[in-house]
């Protein structure tokens, strides 16, 4: 064999060996998350990292870890509102999303305390995943470009009903979305303008080294975010022995339905005479479900839980503002109307039955008092 051929062969072998040593597996969003079908196995800790616990990440990423520790991702399992609901329907499907690192039916320790931890999104195949690579990182890194897109969030925030039986013995329709946030975003003006979920829920914040995406993950329990989502205008007019209250909701920084996410979420618009709280009337915006009797493929009749209505405010770019009209009985002399737009984690009776106090369940997004006018309402 000629020397040149030996050199070429050696180079080929060396390249193959080097490629084997440094090759990284292909990571896809679809392969990272289970949609609640099973726990999430992140695998061994990458070289240079002591463990996949959040505490290990915090040794170098203290500021980001502190943001995450105060977020609902960190409390996804221990949150009292979730635990109250889980006590009623303790389904593996719920557990696999809220304690994805747990491998037992009773999550405890780090799997419970960390909830949706750093590693659930950032560790696979013994690599730390990010939107790019850092040559100075003390551990192997892999760039997953989808991490900066809404598609990544869909791994946990877009899924259909499970095949399990729910409370009351009704079956779920597994072709119907249980959480439809990503699909709502796809139809919105935000998607058309290429504004990703991260733009609102992981805004850029300054730090000592420049800036980073916040890991506070504000959502439906963040009052400032809720208030930025919708503009509210209210007016009232007297008509004989009652008042007609008109509340107009205009989506603003809203890239999905309002409310979105968990199927129990609802928005309520209320109105009452300021002098008589008992006069309160309300209109709810929510997904409504009912158990429908249907013939089973195996014979007989079974009940299937199906969506019967969706009255939520659509995302920006999907139609005109929503105008709600509430009729308020009575006409007290000089009376003023108190109105409110509230965001609820679940319907009030359900919250009461699960021991969730009003202060945890209800946030006042916008409110005020107005003096009813005679004649046509103000525009």
Short mmCIF file of C-alpha atoms in Angstrom, two decimals:
data_model
loop_
_atom_site.label_atom_id
_atom_site.label_comp_id
_atom_site.label_asym_id
_atom_site.label_seq_id
_atom_site.Cartn_x
_atom_site.Cartn_y
_atom_site.Cartn_z
CA UNK A 1 0.00 0.00 0.00
CA UNK A 2 1.33 3.40 -0.93
CA UNK A 3 2.27 5.87 1.79
CA UNK A 4 -0.32 8.32 0.51
CA UNK A 5 -3.00 5.65 0.77
CA UNK A 6 -1.93 4.81 4.35
CA UNK A 7 -2.10 8.48 5.25
CA UNK A 8 -5.56 8.81 3.76
CA UNK A 9 -6.76 5.68 5.57
CA UNK A 10 -5.34 6.91 8.88
CA UNK A 11 -7.05 10.25 8.42
CA UNK A 12 -10.33 8.51 7.64
CA UNK A 13 -10.09 6.28 10.73
CA UNK A 14 -9.12 9.21 12.93
CA UNK A 15 -12.06 11.21 11.64
CA UNK A 16 -14.42 8.31 12.28
CA UNK A 17 -13.12 7.83 15.81
CA UNK A 18 -13.31 11.54 16.53
CA UNK A 19 -16.83 11.66 15.19
CA UNK A 20 -17.84 8.75 17.42
CA UNK A 21 -16.32 10.41 20.46
CA UNK A 22 -17.97 13.79 19.95
CA UNK A 23 -21.17 12.82 18.18
CA UNK A 24 -24.31 14.03 19.91
CA UNK A 25 -27.71 12.40 19.53
CA UNK A 26 -30.49 14.24 17.77
CA UNK A 27 -32.95 15.70 20.26
CA UNK A 28 -36.48 16.56 19.15
CA UNK A 29 -39.19 18.33 21.12
CA UNK A 30 -41.58 15.49 20.39
CA UNK A 31 -39.15 13.01 21.89
CA UNK A 32 -38.44 15.07 25.01
CA UNK A 33 -41.89 15.12 26.56
CA UNK A 34 -44.46 12.41 27.15
CA UNK A 35 -47.71 14.36 27.15
CA UNK A 36 -48.47 12.87 30.55
CA UNK A 37 -48.30 9.29 29.31
CA UNK A 38 -45.24 8.49 31.43
CA UNK A 39 -42.67 10.12 33.72
CA UNK A 40 -39.78 11.93 32.03
CA UNK A 41 -36.37 10.29 32.27
CA UNK A 42 -33.68 12.92 31.77
CA UNK A 43 -30.88 10.36 32.04
CA UNK A 44 -27.53 10.62 33.86
CA UNK A 45 -26.06 13.98 34.80
CA UNK A 46 -23.76 15.45 32.14
CA UNK A 47 -20.02 15.34 32.81
CA UNK A 48 -19.01 18.22 35.05
CA UNK A 49 -22.41 18.38 36.75
CA UNK A 50 -22.85 16.70 40.13
CA UNK A 51 -26.51 15.77 39.65
CA UNK A 52 -29.65 16.68 37.73
CA UNK A 53 -31.21 18.28 40.82
CA UNK A 54 -32.02 21.98 40.63
CA UNK A 55 -29.65 22.62 43.54
CA UNK A 56 -26.75 21.48 41.37
CA UNK A 57 -27.70 23.91 38.60
CA UNK A 58 -27.95 26.73 41.14
CA UNK A 59 -24.25 26.55 41.99
CA UNK A 60 -23.46 28.28 38.67
CA UNK A 61 -26.84 29.70 37.66
CA UNK A 62 -27.95 31.18 40.99
CA UNK A 63 -30.00 34.05 39.58
CA UNK A 64 -31.92 31.91 37.11
CA UNK A 65 -32.42 29.18 39.71
CA UNK A 66 -33.88 31.74 42.12
CA UNK A 67 -36.32 32.91 39.46
CA UNK A 68 -37.37 29.34 38.78
CA UNK A 69 -37.69 28.51 42.49
CA UNK A 70 -40.37 31.19 42.81
CA UNK A 71 -42.27 29.97 39.75
CA UNK A 72 -45.18 27.60 39.40
CA UNK A 73 -42.89 25.22 37.56
CA UNK A 74 -41.06 24.66 40.85
CA UNK A 75 -44.36 24.28 42.75
CA UNK A 76 -46.14 22.26 40.10
CA UNK A 77 -46.51 19.28 42.44
CA UNK A 78 -46.64 20.90 45.89
CA UNK A 79 -49.01 23.74 44.95
CA UNK A 80 -52.02 23.54 47.26
CA UNK A 81 -54.51 24.29 44.48
CA UNK A 82 -53.19 21.42 42.37
CA UNK A 83 -53.05 19.09 45.37
CA UNK A 84 -56.68 19.83 46.22
CA UNK A 85 -57.73 18.85 42.69
CA UNK A 86 -55.40 15.84 42.61
CA UNK A 87 -56.92 14.52 45.83
CA UNK A 88 -60.24 14.26 43.99
CA UNK A 89 -58.82 12.70 40.81
CA UNK A 90 -55.39 11.17 41.58
CA UNK A 91 -54.58 10.17 38.01
CA UNK A 92 -51.13 9.11 36.81
CA UNK A 93 -51.69 11.39 33.83
CA UNK A 94 -51.72 14.43 36.16
CA UNK A 95 -48.79 13.17 38.22
CA UNK A 96 -46.60 12.63 35.17
CA UNK A 97 -46.93 16.31 34.24
CA UNK A 98 -46.78 17.88 37.70
CA UNK A 99 -44.00 15.67 39.08
CA UNK A 100 -42.42 14.46 35.82
CA UNK A 101 -39.25 13.24 37.50
CA UNK A 102 -41.09 10.92 39.90
CA UNK A 103 -41.08 7.19 39.27
CA UNK A 104 -43.53 6.20 42.01
CA UNK A 105 -47.21 6.83 42.62
CA UNK A 106 -46.36 8.98 45.65
CA UNK A 107 -43.72 11.55 44.59
CA UNK A 108 -41.42 12.61 47.39
CA UNK A 109 -38.05 14.22 47.92
CA UNK A 110 -36.46 16.08 45.02
CA UNK A 111 -39.01 14.79 42.49
CA UNK A 112 -41.80 16.39 44.50
CA UNK A 113 -39.99 19.50 45.71
CA UNK A 114 -38.52 20.43 42.31
CA UNK A 115 -41.66 19.83 40.24
CA UNK A 116 -40.86 20.79 36.67
CA UNK A 117 -37.16 21.27 37.34
CA UNK A 118 -34.27 22.63 35.29
CA UNK A 119 -33.39 19.17 34.01
CA UNK A 120 -36.88 18.45 32.68
CA UNK A 121 -36.27 21.08 29.99
CA UNK A 122 -32.48 21.32 29.91
CA UNK A 123 -30.95 17.83 30.28
CA UNK A 124 -31.05 14.87 27.91
CA UNK A 125 -28.49 12.34 26.69
CA UNK A 126 -25.85 13.56 29.19
CA UNK A 127 -25.92 17.06 27.66
CA UNK A 128 -27.21 20.39 28.88
CA UNK A 129 -29.64 21.72 26.30
CA UNK A 130 -29.89 25.38 25.34
CA UNK A 131 -30.71 27.62 22.43
CA UNK A 132 -27.01 27.76 21.58
CA UNK A 133 -23.63 26.43 22.67
CA UNK A 134 -21.08 27.97 25.00
CA UNK A 135 -17.42 27.02 24.43
CA UNK A 136 -16.65 27.92 28.05
CA UNK A 137 -19.35 25.73 29.61
CA UNK A 138 -17.98 23.19 32.11
CA UNK A 139 -20.29 20.50 30.75
CA UNK A 140 -21.30 19.11 27.34
CA UNK A 141 -23.90 21.28 25.63
CA UNK A 142 -26.31 20.74 22.79
CA UNK A 143 -28.14 23.43 20.84
CA UNK A 144 -31.89 22.83 20.52
CA UNK A 145 -33.17 25.72 18.45
CA UNK A 146 -36.80 24.86 19.20
CA UNK A 147 -36.25 25.93 22.81
CA UNK A 148 -36.78 29.53 21.72
CA UNK A 149 -40.07 28.74 19.97
CA UNK A 150 -43.65 28.15 21.07
CA UNK A 151 -43.36 24.60 19.77
CA UNK A 152 -41.13 23.76 22.72
CA UNK A 153 -43.77 24.94 25.20
CA UNK A 154 -46.36 22.80 23.40
CA UNK A 155 -44.56 19.73 24.72
CA UNK A 156 -46.35 20.30 28.03
CA UNK A 157 -49.06 22.84 27.28
CA UNK A 158 -50.90 21.14 24.41
CA UNK A 159 -52.45 17.73 24.97
CA UNK A 160 -55.67 15.78 24.63
CA UNK A 161 -57.73 14.11 27.32
CA UNK A 162 -56.27 10.84 28.57
CA UNK A 163 -57.96 7.53 28.12
CA UNK A 164 -58.69 7.30 31.84
CA UNK A 165 -62.06 7.48 33.50
CA UNK A 166 -62.75 10.74 35.26
CA UNK A 167 -64.72 11.68 38.35
CA UNK A 168 -68.26 10.35 38.23
CA UNK A 169 -67.35 7.49 35.92
CA UNK A 170 -67.46 9.48 32.68
CA UNK A 171 -64.93 8.71 29.97
CA UNK A 172 -62.84 11.36 28.25
CA UNK A 173 -62.84 11.86 24.50
CA UNK A 174 -59.19 11.26 23.69
CA UNK A 175 -59.52 13.21 20.42
CA UNK A 176 -60.51 16.39 22.27
CA UNK A 177 -57.91 18.81 23.64
CA UNK A 178 -57.68 19.02 27.41
CA UNK A 179 -55.32 21.98 27.14
CA UNK A 180 -55.29 23.77 23.79
CA UNK A 181 -52.97 26.71 24.43
CA UNK A 182 -50.53 26.05 21.60
CA UNK A 183 -53.30 25.57 19.04
CA UNK A 184 -54.91 28.80 20.26
CA UNK A 185 -51.58 30.57 19.76
CA UNK A 186 -51.22 29.16 16.23
CA UNK A 187 -54.47 30.89 15.27
CA UNK A 188 -53.54 34.21 16.88
CA UNK A 189 -52.03 37.44 15.64
CA UNK A 190 -49.06 36.68 17.89
CA UNK A 191 -48.19 33.64 15.79
CA UNK A 192 -48.63 35.59 12.57
CA UNK A 193 -46.23 38.21 13.93
CA UNK A 194 -43.85 35.45 15.11
CA UNK A 195 -44.22 36.46 18.76
CA UNK A 196 -43.39 33.27 20.64
CA UNK A 197 -44.69 32.19 24.06
CA UNK A 198 -41.31 33.14 25.48
CA UNK A 199 -41.90 36.78 24.54
CA UNK A 200 -44.53 37.17 27.28
CA UNK A 201 -43.74 34.31 29.64
CA UNK A 202 -39.91 34.45 29.55
CA UNK A 203 -39.11 38.14 28.93
CA UNK A 204 -35.51 39.31 28.71
CA UNK A 205 -34.08 40.59 32.01
CA UNK A 206 -30.72 42.19 32.73
CA UNK A 207 -28.08 40.43 34.79
CA UNK A 208 -24.42 40.91 35.75
CA UNK A 209 -23.26 39.28 32.50
CA UNK A 210 -25.72 40.96 30.17
CA UNK A 211 -29.22 39.55 29.97
CA UNK A 212 -31.11 36.28 30.03
CA UNK A 213 -34.63 34.98 29.59
CA UNK A 214 -36.48 35.20 32.90
CA UNK A 215 -37.37 31.85 34.44
CA UNK A 216 -40.19 33.23 36.61
CA UNK A 217 -42.70 31.96 34.01
CA UNK A 218 -45.53 34.40 34.85
CA UNK A 219 -48.95 33.09 33.91
CA UNK A 220 -52.52 32.99 35.13
CA UNK A 221 -51.60 33.89 38.70
CA UNK A 222 -49.51 36.92 37.75
CA UNK A 223 -51.69 40.01 38.09
CA UNK A 224 -49.51 42.30 35.98
CA UNK A 225 -49.53 39.81 33.11
CA UNK A 226 -53.29 39.35 33.34
CA UNK A 227 -53.81 43.11 33.29
CA UNK A 228 -51.62 43.48 30.20
CA UNK A 229 -53.67 40.86 28.34
CA UNK A 230 -56.96 42.70 28.01
CA UNK A 231 -58.40 46.21 28.04
CA UNK A 232 -61.68 46.64 29.91
CA UNK A 233 -64.27 49.41 29.49
CA UNK A 234 -67.53 49.61 31.45
CA UNK A 235 -70.65 51.75 31.22
CA UNK A 236 -74.18 51.63 32.64
CA UNK A 237 -77.55 53.15 31.84
CA UNK A 238 -80.86 53.22 33.67
CA UNK A 239 -83.89 51.64 32.03
CA UNK A 240 -86.95 51.90 34.23
CA UNK A 241 -86.63 49.64 37.24
CA UNK A 242 -83.19 48.25 36.34
CA UNK A 243 -79.76 49.17 35.03
CA UNK A 244 -78.03 47.72 31.99
CA UNK A 245 -74.29 47.35 32.51
CA UNK A 246 -72.09 46.96 29.43
CA UNK A 247 -68.53 45.65 29.77
CA UNK A 248 -66.30 45.54 26.68
CA UNK A 249 -63.24 43.29 26.62
CA UNK A 250 -60.56 43.99 24.02
CA UNK A 251 -57.63 41.56 23.74
CA UNK A 252 -54.30 43.34 23.88
CA UNK A 253 -51.12 41.37 24.66
CA UNK A 254 -53.01 38.11 24.31
CA UNK A 255 -51.62 35.23 22.26
CA UNK A 256 -54.22 32.63 23.25
CA UNK A 257 -57.72 32.42 24.66
CA UNK A 258 -58.47 34.22 27.92
CA UNK A 259 -58.38 32.30 30.15
CA UNK A 260 -56.31 29.40 28.86
CA UNK A 261 -54.65 26.26 30.16
CA UNK A 262 -56.37 24.17 32.80
CA UNK A 263 -59.94 23.38 31.81
CA UNK A 264 -61.32 24.75 35.11
CA UNK A 265 -59.99 28.28 34.52
CA UNK A 266 -62.65 30.94 34.06
CA UNK A 267 -63.08 34.69 33.86
CA UNK A 268 -66.08 36.32 35.52
CA UNK A 269 -67.55 39.76 34.90
CA UNK A 270 -69.70 40.89 37.83
CA UNK A 271 -71.85 43.92 38.53
CA UNK A 272 -73.77 45.04 41.61
CA UNK A 273 -75.26 48.12 43.17
CA UNK A 274 -72.51 49.50 45.37
CA UNK A 275 -74.97 49.80 48.26
CA UNK A 276 -76.23 46.22 47.87
CA UNK A 277 -73.65 43.44 47.32
CA UNK A 278 -76.50 40.92 47.31
CA UNK A 279 -77.62 42.36 43.96
CA UNK A 280 -74.57 40.88 42.21
CA UNK A 281 -75.05 39.44 38.74
CA UNK A 282 -72.28 37.73 36.79
CA UNK A 283 -71.29 36.38 33.39
CA UNK A 284 -68.66 33.64 33.10
CA UNK A 285 -66.20 33.06 30.26
CA UNK A 286 -64.97 29.48 30.24
CA UNK A 287 -64.96 26.09 28.58
CA UNK A 288 -68.06 24.19 29.65
CA UNK A 289 -68.31 20.40 29.74
CA UNK A 290 -71.06 17.89 30.26
CA UNK A 291 -71.36 14.14 30.40
CA UNK A 292 -73.04 12.88 27.23
CA UNK A 293 -74.60 9.39 27.04
CA UNK A 294 -73.25 7.55 24.01
CA UNK A 295 -73.36 4.00 22.76
CA UNK A 296 -70.20 2.12 23.66
CA UNK A 297 -68.31 0.15 20.96
CA UNK A 298 -68.53 -2.78 23.36
CA UNK A 299 -72.29 -2.51 23.73
CA UNK A 300 -74.46 -0.61 26.16
CA UNK A 301 -74.38 3.07 27.06
CA UNK A 302 -71.41 4.98 28.45
CA UNK A 303 -71.01 8.62 29.46
CA UNK A 304 -68.41 10.70 27.63
CA UNK A 305 -67.28 14.07 28.95
CA UNK A 306 -67.48 16.50 26.03
CA UNK A 307 -67.10 20.24 25.64
CA UNK A 308 -70.53 21.82 25.28
CA UNK A 309 -69.49 25.49 24.99
CA UNK A 310 -66.46 27.78 24.83
CA UNK A 311 -67.28 31.36 25.79
CA UNK A 312 -63.72 32.55 26.47
CA UNK A 313 -62.24 35.71 24.97
CA UNK A 314 -60.36 34.77 21.80
CA UNK A 315 -56.75 35.77 21.21
CA UNK A 316 -55.86 39.10 19.64
CA UNK A 317 -56.54 39.14 15.91
CA UNK A 318 -59.48 36.74 16.06
CA UNK A 319 -62.49 39.00 15.79
CA UNK A 320 -64.07 42.05 17.36
CA UNK A 321 -63.93 42.96 21.06
CA UNK A 322 -66.35 41.03 23.28
CA UNK A 323 -69.31 43.06 24.55
CA UNK A 324 -71.03 41.64 27.63
CA UNK A 325 -74.37 42.92 28.92
CA UNK A 326 -75.55 42.44 32.50
CA UNK A 327 -79.02 43.44 33.70
CA UNK A 328 -78.98 44.73 37.27
CA UNK A 329 -82.40 44.76 39.02
CA UNK A 330 -83.37 47.82 41.02
CA UNK A 331 -82.85 51.54 40.66
CA UNK A 332 -81.71 53.06 43.96
CA UNK A 333 -81.70 56.83 44.05
CA UNK A 334 -78.22 58.09 43.28
CA UNK A 335 -76.96 54.52 43.16
CA UNK A 336 -73.58 53.64 41.69
CA UNK A 337 -72.65 50.35 40.05
CA UNK A 338 -69.57 48.41 41.09
CA UNK A 339 -68.19 46.15 38.36
CA UNK A 340 -65.28 43.73 38.25
CA UNK A 341 -63.38 41.45 35.88
CA UNK A 342 -61.95 38.50 37.82
CA UNK A 343 -59.73 35.56 36.86
CA UNK A 344 -60.58 32.31 38.67
CA UNK A 345 -58.54 29.14 38.89
CA UNK A 346 -61.78 27.16 39.13
CA UNK A 347 -65.50 27.79 39.65
CA UNK A 348 -66.24 29.13 43.13
CA UNK A 349 -68.33 26.10 44.27
CA UNK A 350 -65.56 23.71 43.19
CA UNK A 351 -62.94 25.78 45.02
CA UNK A 352 -65.06 25.76 48.17
CA UNK A 353 -65.54 21.99 47.97
CA UNK A 354 -61.76 21.51 47.73
CA UNK A 355 -60.90 23.94 50.53
CA UNK A 356 -59.29 26.54 48.24
CA UNK A 357 -59.83 29.97 49.79
CA UNK A 358 -61.21 32.84 47.74
CA UNK A 359 -57.95 34.81 47.93
CA UNK A 360 -56.09 31.96 46.22
CA UNK A 361 -58.80 31.23 43.69
CA UNK A 362 -59.77 34.71 42.49
CA UNK A 363 -57.70 37.63 41.18
CA UNK A 364 -59.29 40.98 40.39
CA UNK A 365 -57.93 41.95 36.99
CA UNK A 366 -59.89 45.18 36.62
CA UNK A 367 -62.70 46.89 38.55
CA UNK A 368 -64.37 50.21 39.21
CA UNK A 369 -67.56 52.08 40.08
CA UNK A 370 -69.73 54.04 37.67
CA UNK A 371 -72.83 56.21 37.89
CA UNK A 372 -75.49 54.95 35.47
CA UNK A 373 -76.61 57.41 32.83
CA UNK A 374 -80.00 57.86 31.24
CA UNK A 375 -80.38 56.79 27.64
CA UNK A 376 -77.79 55.11 25.41
CA UNK A 377 -74.57 53.76 26.97
CA UNK A 378 -71.29 55.46 26.26
CA UNK A 379 -69.32 53.81 23.40
#
